[in-house]
mmCIF file of C-alpha atoms in Angstrom:
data_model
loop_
_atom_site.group_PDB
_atom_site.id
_atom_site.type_symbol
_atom_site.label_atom_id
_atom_site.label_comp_id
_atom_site.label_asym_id
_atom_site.label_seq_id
_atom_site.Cartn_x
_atom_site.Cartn_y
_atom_site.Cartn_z
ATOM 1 C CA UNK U 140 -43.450 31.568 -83.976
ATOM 2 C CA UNK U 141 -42.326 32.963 -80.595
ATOM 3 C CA UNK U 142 -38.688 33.739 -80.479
ATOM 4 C CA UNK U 143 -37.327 33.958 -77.049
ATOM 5 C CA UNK U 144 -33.893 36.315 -76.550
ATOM 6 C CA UNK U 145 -31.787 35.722 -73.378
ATOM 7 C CA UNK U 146 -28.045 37.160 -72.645
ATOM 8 C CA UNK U 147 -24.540 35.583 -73.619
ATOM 9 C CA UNK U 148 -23.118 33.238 -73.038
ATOM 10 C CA UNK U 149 -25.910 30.826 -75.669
ATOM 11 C CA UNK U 150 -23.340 28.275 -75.704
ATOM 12 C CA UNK U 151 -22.747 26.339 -72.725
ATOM 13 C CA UNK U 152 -20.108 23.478 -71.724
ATOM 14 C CA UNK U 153 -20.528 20.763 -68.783
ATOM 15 C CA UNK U 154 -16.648 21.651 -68.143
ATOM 16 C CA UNK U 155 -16.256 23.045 -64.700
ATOM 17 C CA UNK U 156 -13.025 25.288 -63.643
ATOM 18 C CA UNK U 157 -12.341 22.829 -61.327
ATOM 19 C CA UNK U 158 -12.509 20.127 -63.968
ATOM 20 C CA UNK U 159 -10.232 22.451 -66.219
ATOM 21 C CA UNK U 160 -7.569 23.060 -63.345
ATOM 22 C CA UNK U 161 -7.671 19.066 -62.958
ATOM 23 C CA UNK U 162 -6.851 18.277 -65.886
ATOM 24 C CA UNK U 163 -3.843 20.844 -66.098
ATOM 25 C CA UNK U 164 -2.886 19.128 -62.586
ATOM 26 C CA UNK U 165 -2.746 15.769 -63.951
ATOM 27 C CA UNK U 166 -0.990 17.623 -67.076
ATOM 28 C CA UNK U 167 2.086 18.283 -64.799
ATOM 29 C CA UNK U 168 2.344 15.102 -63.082
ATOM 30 C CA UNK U 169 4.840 13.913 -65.617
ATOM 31 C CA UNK U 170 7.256 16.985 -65.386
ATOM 32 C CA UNK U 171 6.585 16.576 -61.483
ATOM 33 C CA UNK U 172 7.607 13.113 -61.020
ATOM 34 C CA UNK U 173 10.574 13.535 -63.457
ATOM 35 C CA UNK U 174 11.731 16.999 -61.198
ATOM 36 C CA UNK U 175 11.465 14.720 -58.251
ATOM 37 C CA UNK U 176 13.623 11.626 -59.857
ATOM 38 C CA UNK U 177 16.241 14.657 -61.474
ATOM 39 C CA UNK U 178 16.615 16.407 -58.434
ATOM 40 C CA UNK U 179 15.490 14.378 -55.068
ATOM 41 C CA UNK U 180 12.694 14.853 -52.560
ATOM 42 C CA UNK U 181 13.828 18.287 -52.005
ATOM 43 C CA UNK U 182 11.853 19.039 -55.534
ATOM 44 C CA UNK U 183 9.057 17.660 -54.302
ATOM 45 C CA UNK U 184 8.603 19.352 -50.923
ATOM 46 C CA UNK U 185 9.179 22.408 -52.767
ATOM 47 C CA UNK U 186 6.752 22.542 -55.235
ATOM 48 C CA UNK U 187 4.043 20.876 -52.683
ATOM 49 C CA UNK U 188 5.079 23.878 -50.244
ATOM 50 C CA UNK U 189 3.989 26.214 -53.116
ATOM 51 C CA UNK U 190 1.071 24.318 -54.233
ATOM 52 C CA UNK U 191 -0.572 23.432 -50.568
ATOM 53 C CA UNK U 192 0.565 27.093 -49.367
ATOM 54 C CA UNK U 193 -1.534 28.699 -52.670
ATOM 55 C CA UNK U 194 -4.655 26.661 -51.998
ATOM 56 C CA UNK U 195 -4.608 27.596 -48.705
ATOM 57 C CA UNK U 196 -4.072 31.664 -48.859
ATOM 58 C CA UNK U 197 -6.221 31.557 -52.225
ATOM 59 C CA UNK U 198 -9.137 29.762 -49.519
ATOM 60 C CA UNK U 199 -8.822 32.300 -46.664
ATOM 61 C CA UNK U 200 -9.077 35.232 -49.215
ATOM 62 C CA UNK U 201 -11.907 34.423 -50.855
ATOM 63 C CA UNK U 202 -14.303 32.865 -47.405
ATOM 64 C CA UNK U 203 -13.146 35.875 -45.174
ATOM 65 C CA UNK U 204 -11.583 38.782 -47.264
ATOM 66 C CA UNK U 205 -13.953 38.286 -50.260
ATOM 67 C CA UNK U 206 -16.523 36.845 -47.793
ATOM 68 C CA UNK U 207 -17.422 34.292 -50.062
ATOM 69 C CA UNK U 208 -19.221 31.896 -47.457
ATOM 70 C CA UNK U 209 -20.013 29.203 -49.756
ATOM 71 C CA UNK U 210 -16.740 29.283 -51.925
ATOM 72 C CA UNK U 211 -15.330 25.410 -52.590
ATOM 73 C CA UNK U 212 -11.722 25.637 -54.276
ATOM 74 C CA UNK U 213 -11.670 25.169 -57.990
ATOM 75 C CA UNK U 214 -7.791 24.212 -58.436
ATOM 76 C CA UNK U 215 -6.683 27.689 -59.428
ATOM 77 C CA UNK U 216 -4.452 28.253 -57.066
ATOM 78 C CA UNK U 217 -3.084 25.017 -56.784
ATOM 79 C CA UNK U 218 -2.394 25.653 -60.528
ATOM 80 C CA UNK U 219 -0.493 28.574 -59.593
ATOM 81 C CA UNK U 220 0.770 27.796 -56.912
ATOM 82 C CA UNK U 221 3.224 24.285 -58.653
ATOM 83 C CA UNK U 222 3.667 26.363 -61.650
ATOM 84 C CA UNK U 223 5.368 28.849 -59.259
ATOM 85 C CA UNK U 224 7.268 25.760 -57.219
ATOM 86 C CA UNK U 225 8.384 24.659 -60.764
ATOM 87 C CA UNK U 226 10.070 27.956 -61.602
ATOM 88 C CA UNK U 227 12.020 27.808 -58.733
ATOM 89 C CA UNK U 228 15.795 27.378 -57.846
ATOM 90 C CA UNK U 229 16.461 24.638 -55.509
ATOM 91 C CA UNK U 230 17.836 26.801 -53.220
ATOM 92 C CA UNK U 231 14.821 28.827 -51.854
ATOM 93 C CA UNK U 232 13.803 28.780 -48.334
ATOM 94 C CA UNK U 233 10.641 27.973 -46.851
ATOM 95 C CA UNK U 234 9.688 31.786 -46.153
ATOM 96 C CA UNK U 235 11.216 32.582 -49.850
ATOM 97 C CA UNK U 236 8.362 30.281 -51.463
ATOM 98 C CA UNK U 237 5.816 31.618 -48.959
ATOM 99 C CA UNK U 238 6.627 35.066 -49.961
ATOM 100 C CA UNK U 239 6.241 33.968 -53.802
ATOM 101 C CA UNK U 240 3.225 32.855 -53.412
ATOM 102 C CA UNK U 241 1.582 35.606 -51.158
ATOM 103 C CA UNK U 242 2.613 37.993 -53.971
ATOM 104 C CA UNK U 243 1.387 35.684 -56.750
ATOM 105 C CA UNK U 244 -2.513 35.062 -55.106
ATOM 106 C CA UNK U 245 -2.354 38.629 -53.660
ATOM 107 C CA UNK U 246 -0.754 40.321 -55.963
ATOM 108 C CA UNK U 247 -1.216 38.607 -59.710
ATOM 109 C CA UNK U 248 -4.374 37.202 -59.263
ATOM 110 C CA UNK U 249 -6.750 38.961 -55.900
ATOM 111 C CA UNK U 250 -6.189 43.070 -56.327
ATOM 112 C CA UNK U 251 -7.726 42.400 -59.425
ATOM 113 C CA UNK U 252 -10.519 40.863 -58.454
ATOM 114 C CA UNK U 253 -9.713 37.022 -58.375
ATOM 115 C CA UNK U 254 -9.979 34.259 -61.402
ATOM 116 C CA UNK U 255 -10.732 35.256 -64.668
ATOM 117 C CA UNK U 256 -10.277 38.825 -63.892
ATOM 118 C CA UNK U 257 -6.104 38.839 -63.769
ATOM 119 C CA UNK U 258 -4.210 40.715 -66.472
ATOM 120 C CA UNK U 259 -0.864 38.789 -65.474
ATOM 121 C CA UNK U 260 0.020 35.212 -65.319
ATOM 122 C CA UNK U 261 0.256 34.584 -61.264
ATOM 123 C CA UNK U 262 3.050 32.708 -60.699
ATOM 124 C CA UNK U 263 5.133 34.292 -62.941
ATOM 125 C CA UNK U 264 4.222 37.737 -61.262
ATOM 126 C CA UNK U 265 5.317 35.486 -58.030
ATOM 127 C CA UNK U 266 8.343 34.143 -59.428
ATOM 128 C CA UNK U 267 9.781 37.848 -61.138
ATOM 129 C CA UNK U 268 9.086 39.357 -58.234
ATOM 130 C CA UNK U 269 11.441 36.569 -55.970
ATOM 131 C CA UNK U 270 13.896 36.832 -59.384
ATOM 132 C CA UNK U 271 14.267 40.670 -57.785
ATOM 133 C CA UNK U 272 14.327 40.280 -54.179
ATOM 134 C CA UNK U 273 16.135 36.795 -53.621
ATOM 135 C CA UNK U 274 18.250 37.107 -57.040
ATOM 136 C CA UNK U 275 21.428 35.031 -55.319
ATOM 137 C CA UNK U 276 18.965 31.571 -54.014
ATOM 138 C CA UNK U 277 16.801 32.218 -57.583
ATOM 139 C CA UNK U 278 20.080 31.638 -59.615
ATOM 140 C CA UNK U 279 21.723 28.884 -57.331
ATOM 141 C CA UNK U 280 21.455 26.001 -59.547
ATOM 142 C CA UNK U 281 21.679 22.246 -58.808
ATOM 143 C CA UNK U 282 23.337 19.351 -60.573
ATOM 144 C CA UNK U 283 20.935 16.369 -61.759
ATOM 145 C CA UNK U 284 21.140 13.846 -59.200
ATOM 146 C CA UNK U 285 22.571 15.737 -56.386
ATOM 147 C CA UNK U 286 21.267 13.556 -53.948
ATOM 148 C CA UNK U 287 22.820 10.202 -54.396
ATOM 149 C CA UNK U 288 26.012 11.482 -52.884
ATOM 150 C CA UNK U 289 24.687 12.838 -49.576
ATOM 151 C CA UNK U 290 22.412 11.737 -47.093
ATOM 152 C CA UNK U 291 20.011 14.524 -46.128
ATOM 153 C CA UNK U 292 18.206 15.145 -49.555
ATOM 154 C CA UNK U 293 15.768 17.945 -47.600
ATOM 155 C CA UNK U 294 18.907 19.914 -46.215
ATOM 156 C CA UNK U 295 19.863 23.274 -47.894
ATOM 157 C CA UNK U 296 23.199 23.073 -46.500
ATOM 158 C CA UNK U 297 23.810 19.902 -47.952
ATOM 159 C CA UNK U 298 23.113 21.599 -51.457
ATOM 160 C CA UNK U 299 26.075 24.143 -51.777
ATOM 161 C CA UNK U 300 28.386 21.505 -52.565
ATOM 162 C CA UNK U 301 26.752 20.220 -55.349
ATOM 163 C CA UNK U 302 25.483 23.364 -57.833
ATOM 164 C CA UNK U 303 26.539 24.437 -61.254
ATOM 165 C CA UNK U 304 26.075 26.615 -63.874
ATOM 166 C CA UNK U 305 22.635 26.510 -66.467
ATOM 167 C CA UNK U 306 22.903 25.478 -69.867
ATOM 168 C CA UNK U 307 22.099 29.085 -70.811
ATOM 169 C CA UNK U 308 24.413 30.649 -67.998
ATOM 170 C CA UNK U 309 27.179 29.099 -69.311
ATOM 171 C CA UNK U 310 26.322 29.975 -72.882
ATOM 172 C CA UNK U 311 26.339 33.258 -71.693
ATOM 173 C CA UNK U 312 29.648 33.526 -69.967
ATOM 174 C CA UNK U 313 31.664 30.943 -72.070
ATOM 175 C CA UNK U 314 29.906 30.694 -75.414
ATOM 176 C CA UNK U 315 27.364 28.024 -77.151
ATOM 177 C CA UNK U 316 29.931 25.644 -78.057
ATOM 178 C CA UNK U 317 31.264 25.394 -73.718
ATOM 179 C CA UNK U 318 27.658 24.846 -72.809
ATOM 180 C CA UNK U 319 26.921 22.012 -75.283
ATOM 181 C CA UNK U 320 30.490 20.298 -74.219
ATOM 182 C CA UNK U 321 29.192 19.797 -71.037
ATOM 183 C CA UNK U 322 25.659 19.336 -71.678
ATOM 184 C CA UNK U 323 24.125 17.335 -74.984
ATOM 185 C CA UNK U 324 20.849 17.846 -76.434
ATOM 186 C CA UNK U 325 19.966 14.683 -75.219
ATOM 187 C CA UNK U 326 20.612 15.677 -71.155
ATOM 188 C CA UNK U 327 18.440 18.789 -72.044
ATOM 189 C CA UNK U 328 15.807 16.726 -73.819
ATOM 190 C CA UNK U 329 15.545 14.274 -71.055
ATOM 191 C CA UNK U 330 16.192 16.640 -68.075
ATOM 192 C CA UNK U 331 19.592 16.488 -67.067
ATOM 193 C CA UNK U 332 21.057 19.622 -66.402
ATOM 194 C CA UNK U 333 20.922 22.068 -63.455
ATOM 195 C CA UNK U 334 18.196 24.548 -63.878
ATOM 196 C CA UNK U 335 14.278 25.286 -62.414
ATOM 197 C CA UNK U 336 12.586 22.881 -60.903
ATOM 198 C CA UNK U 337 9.914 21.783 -63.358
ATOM 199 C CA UNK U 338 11.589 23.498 -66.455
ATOM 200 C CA UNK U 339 14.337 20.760 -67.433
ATOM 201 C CA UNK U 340 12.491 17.978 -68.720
ATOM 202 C CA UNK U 341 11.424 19.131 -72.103
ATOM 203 C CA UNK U 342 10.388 15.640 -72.513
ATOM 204 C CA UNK U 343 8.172 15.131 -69.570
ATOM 205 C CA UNK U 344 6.399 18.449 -70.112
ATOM 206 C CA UNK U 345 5.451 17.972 -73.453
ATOM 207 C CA UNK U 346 4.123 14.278 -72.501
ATOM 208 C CA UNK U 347 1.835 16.137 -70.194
ATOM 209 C CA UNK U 348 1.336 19.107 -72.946
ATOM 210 C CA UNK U 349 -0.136 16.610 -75.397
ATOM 211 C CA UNK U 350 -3.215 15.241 -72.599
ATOM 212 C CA UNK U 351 -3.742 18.713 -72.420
ATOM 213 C CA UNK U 352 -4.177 19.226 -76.622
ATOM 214 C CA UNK U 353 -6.049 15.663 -76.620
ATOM 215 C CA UNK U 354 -8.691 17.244 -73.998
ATOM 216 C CA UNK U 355 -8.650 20.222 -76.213
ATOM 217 C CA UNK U 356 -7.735 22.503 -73.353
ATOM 218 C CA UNK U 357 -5.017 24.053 -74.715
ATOM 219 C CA UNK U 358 -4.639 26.718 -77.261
ATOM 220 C CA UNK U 359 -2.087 25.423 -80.166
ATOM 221 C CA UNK U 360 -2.084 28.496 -81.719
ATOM 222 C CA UNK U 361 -0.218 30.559 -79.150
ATOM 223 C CA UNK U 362 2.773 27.389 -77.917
ATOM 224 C CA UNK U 363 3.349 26.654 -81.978
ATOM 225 C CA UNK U 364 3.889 30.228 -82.801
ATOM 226 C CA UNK U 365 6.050 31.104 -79.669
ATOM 227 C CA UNK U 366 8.149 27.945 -80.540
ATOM 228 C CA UNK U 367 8.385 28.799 -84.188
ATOM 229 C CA UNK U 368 9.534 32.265 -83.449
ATOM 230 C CA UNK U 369 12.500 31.256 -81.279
ATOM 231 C CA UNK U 370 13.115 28.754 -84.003
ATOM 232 C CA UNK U 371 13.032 31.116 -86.533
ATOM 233 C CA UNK U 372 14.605 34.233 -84.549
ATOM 234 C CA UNK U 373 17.486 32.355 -83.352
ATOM 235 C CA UNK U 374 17.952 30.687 -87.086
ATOM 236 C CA UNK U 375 18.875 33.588 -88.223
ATOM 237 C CA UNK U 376 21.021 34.817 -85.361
ATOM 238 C CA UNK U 377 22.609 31.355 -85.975
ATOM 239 C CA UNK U 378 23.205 31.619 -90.019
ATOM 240 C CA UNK U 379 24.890 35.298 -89.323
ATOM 241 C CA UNK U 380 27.342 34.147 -86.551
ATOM 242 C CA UNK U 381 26.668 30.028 -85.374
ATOM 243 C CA UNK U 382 30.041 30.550 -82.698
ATOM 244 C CA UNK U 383 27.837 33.599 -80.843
ATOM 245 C CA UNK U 384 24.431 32.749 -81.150
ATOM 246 C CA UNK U 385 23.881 28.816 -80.663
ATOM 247 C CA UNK U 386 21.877 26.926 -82.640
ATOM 248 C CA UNK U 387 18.049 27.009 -82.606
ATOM 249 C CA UNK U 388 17.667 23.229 -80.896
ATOM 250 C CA UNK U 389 19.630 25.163 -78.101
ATOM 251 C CA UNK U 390 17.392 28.112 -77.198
ATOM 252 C CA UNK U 391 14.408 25.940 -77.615
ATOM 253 C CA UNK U 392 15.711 23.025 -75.112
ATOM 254 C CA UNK U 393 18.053 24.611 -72.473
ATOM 255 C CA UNK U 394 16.138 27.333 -70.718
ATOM 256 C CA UNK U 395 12.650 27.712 -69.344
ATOM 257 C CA UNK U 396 10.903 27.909 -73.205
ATOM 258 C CA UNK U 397 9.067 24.771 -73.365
ATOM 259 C CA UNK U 398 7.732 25.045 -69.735
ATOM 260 C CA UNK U 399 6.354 28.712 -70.502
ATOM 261 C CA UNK U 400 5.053 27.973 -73.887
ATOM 262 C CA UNK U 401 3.352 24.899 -73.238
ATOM 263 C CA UNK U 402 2.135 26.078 -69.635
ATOM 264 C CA UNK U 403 2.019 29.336 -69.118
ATOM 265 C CA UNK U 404 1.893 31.493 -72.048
ATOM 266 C CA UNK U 405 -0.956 29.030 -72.758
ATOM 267 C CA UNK U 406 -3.531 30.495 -69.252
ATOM 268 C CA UNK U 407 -6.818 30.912 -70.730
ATOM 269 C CA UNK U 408 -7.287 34.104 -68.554
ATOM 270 C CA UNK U 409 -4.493 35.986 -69.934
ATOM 271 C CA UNK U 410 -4.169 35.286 -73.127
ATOM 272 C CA UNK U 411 -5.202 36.725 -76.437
ATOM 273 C CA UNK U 412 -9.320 35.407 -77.148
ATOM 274 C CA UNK U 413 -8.847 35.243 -80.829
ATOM 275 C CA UNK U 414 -6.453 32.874 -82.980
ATOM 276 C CA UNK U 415 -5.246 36.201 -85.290
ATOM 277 C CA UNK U 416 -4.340 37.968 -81.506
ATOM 278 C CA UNK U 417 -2.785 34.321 -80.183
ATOM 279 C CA UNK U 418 -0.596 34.781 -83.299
ATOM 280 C CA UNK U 419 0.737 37.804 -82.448
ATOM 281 C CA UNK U 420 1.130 37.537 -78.934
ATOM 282 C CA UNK U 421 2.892 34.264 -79.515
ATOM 283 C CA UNK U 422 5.449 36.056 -82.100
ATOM 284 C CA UNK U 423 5.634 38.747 -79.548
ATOM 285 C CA UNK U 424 7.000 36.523 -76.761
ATOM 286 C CA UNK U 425 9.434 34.687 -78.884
ATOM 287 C CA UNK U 426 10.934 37.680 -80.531
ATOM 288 C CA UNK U 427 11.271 39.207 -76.587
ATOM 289 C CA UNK U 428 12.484 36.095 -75.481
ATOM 290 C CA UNK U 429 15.164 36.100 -78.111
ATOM 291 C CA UNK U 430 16.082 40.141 -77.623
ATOM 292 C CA UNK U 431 16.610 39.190 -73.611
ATOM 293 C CA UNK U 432 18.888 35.653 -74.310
ATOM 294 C CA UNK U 433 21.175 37.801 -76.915
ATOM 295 C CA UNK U 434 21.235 41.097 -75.747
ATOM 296 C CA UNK U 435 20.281 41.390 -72.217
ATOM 297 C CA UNK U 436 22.216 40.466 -68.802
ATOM 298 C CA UNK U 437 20.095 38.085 -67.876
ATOM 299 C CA UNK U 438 20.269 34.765 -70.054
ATOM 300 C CA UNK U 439 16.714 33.908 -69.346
ATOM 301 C CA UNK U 440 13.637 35.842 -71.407
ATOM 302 C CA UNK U 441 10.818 33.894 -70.889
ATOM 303 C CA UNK U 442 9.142 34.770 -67.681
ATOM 304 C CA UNK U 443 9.806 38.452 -68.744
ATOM 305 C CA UNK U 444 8.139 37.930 -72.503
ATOM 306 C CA UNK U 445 5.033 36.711 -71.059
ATOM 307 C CA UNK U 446 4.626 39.003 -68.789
ATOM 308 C CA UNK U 447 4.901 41.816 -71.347
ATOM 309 C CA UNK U 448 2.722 39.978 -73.507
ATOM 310 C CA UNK U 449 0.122 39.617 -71.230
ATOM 311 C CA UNK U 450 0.631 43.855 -70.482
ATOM 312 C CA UNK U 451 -0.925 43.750 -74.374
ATOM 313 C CA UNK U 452 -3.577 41.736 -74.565
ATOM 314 C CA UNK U 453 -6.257 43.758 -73.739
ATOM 315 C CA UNK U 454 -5.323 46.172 -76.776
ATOM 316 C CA UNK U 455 -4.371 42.643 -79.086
ATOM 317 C CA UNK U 456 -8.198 41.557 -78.404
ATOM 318 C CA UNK U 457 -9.103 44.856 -79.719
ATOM 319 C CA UNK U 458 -6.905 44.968 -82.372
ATOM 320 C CA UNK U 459 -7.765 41.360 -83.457
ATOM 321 C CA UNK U 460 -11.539 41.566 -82.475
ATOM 322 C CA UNK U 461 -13.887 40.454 -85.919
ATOM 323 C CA UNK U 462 -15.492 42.420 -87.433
ATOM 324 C CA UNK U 463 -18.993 41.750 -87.893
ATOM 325 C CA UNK U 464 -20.514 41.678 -91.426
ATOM 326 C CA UNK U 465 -21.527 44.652 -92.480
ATOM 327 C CA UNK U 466 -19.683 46.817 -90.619
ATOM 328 C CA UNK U 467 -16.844 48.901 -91.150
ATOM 329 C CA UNK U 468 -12.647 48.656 -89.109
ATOM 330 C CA UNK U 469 -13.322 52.135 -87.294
ATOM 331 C CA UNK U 470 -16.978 50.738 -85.580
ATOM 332 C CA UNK U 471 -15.084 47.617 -84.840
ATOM 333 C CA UNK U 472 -12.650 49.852 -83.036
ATOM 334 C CA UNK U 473 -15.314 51.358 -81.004
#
């Protein structure tokens, strides 16, 4: 019998990247109409800014940078760019979001040669970098339901009046037990407290999270073992001193957590290939994540964690790559 030999990939999928992005559109939906109901149309034209301004840049680059004649968009950078528009304050400017997201497409996802090649998540590369250079508008946090008390809902002036600490900022500068007097598990659950965009509605995000596990898009390995960590980490931290450290619902509901470890720690392109590698860089974001919230100035880890994480990858796959049968750990390492 004839046997025919042809290169990898052998097995093939019908799945598109365009279908892929889709379905992580439709995946947000839920966080995006509950951002929009929390915190006004203001929400909304932000995060479409982002989105329509990604698409956009991410279509000029590739037809007459990359000269890519034929190039239709697959949803990438739409991806990126409402992931970025949920990360934000509500206080950005227009140019401030435009700025974001030139730095995510250009800088996070082109210079290293476009989709699929990327060693960093985009829009967090977009959204560190306008943590750094607009650190006052990036911090400026809104109340839930702002807008029922004024009559411009687009106007940044209008916002000033109506902003107040996060959940975490006031854990940080008042203690755990301040924070949760103002704010019950229940607001954070549901969305109601001043924060990022897309990030408050734990509930919303993992209603979207679970289409994304029933499509089978997402890896469970890497959200379950970030989650656990903080869980774990901050049990700990909680047993030894419960007045300093807050308890573990806390860390997991008040900050940006369940946004990054459902969404974002989650992109296929910078992630770990292998469920032993997923494990650790999911246990290395939550134990960063936990080292920033207790012991660094800034009460937010999570953008920085995966980030790092995604620094390591290339030398987790290595690390985690199987070895084939037969052969010994140093030729795997070669």
């Amino acid at each position: 019998m004839k046997l025919n030999t042809a290169a990898a990939p052998h097995f093939r999928t019908k799945d598109s990247t365009r279908k892929v992005m889709s379905d992580v559109l439709i995946a947000l939906t839920p966080a995006v109409i509950a951002s929009t109901w929390i915190f006004g149309l203001r929400a909304l034209y932000i995060m479409l800014l982002s989105m329509i301004s990604a698409e956009v840049l991410d279509l000029i680059i590739v037809k007459y940078i990359r000269n890519k004649k034929n190039y239709k968009p697959d949803l990438s950078a739409s991806v990126t760019g409402l992931l970025l528009g949920m990360n934000l304050s509500m206080a950005v400017t227009w140019y401030q979001i435009l700025i974001g997201v030139l730095v995510a497409i250009v800088i996070g996802k082109h210079v290293y040669g476009g989709l699929g090649q990327n060693i960093f998540n985009p829009a967090l590369v977009g959204r560190v970098f306008m943590i750094i250079s607009f650190p006052t508008a990036m911090t400026t946090w809104v109340k839930p339901f702002y807008y029922q008390n004024i009559s411009n809902t687009i106007s940044l002036k209008s916002i000033d009046a109506y902003t107040g600490a996060s959940a975490l900022g006031i854990a940080g500068s008042e203690g755990f037990q301040n924070s949760l007097s103002q704010y019950s598990y229940w607001d954070m659950f549901i969305g109601k407290i001043p924060g990022s965009i897309g990030e408050v509605s734990a509930l919303f995000l993992i209603i979207g999270f679970l289409f994304l596990a029933l499509k089978g898009r997402i890896k469970l390995t890497v959200p379950l073992t970030y989650i656990g960590t903080v869980l774990i980490f901050s049990g700990i931290f909680y047993t030894i001193n419960p007045e300093k450290y807050g308890t573990p619902l806390f860390h997991i509901l008040a900050g940006g957590l369940i946004l990054g470890a459902l969404f974002m720690a989650t992109d296929m392109v910078t992630s770990p290939m292998t469920k032993k590698g997923q494990f650790v860089y999911g246990l290395g974001m939550g134990i960063i994540t936990m080292v920033i919230r207790y012991f660094g100035s800034y009460p937010e880890g999570v953008s920085f964690s995966i980030l790092i994480m995604n620094a390591l990858v290339p030398l987790i796959d290595i690390w985690a790559k199987p070895r084939i049968f037969g052969t010994s750990k140093k030729e795997v390492a070669k």
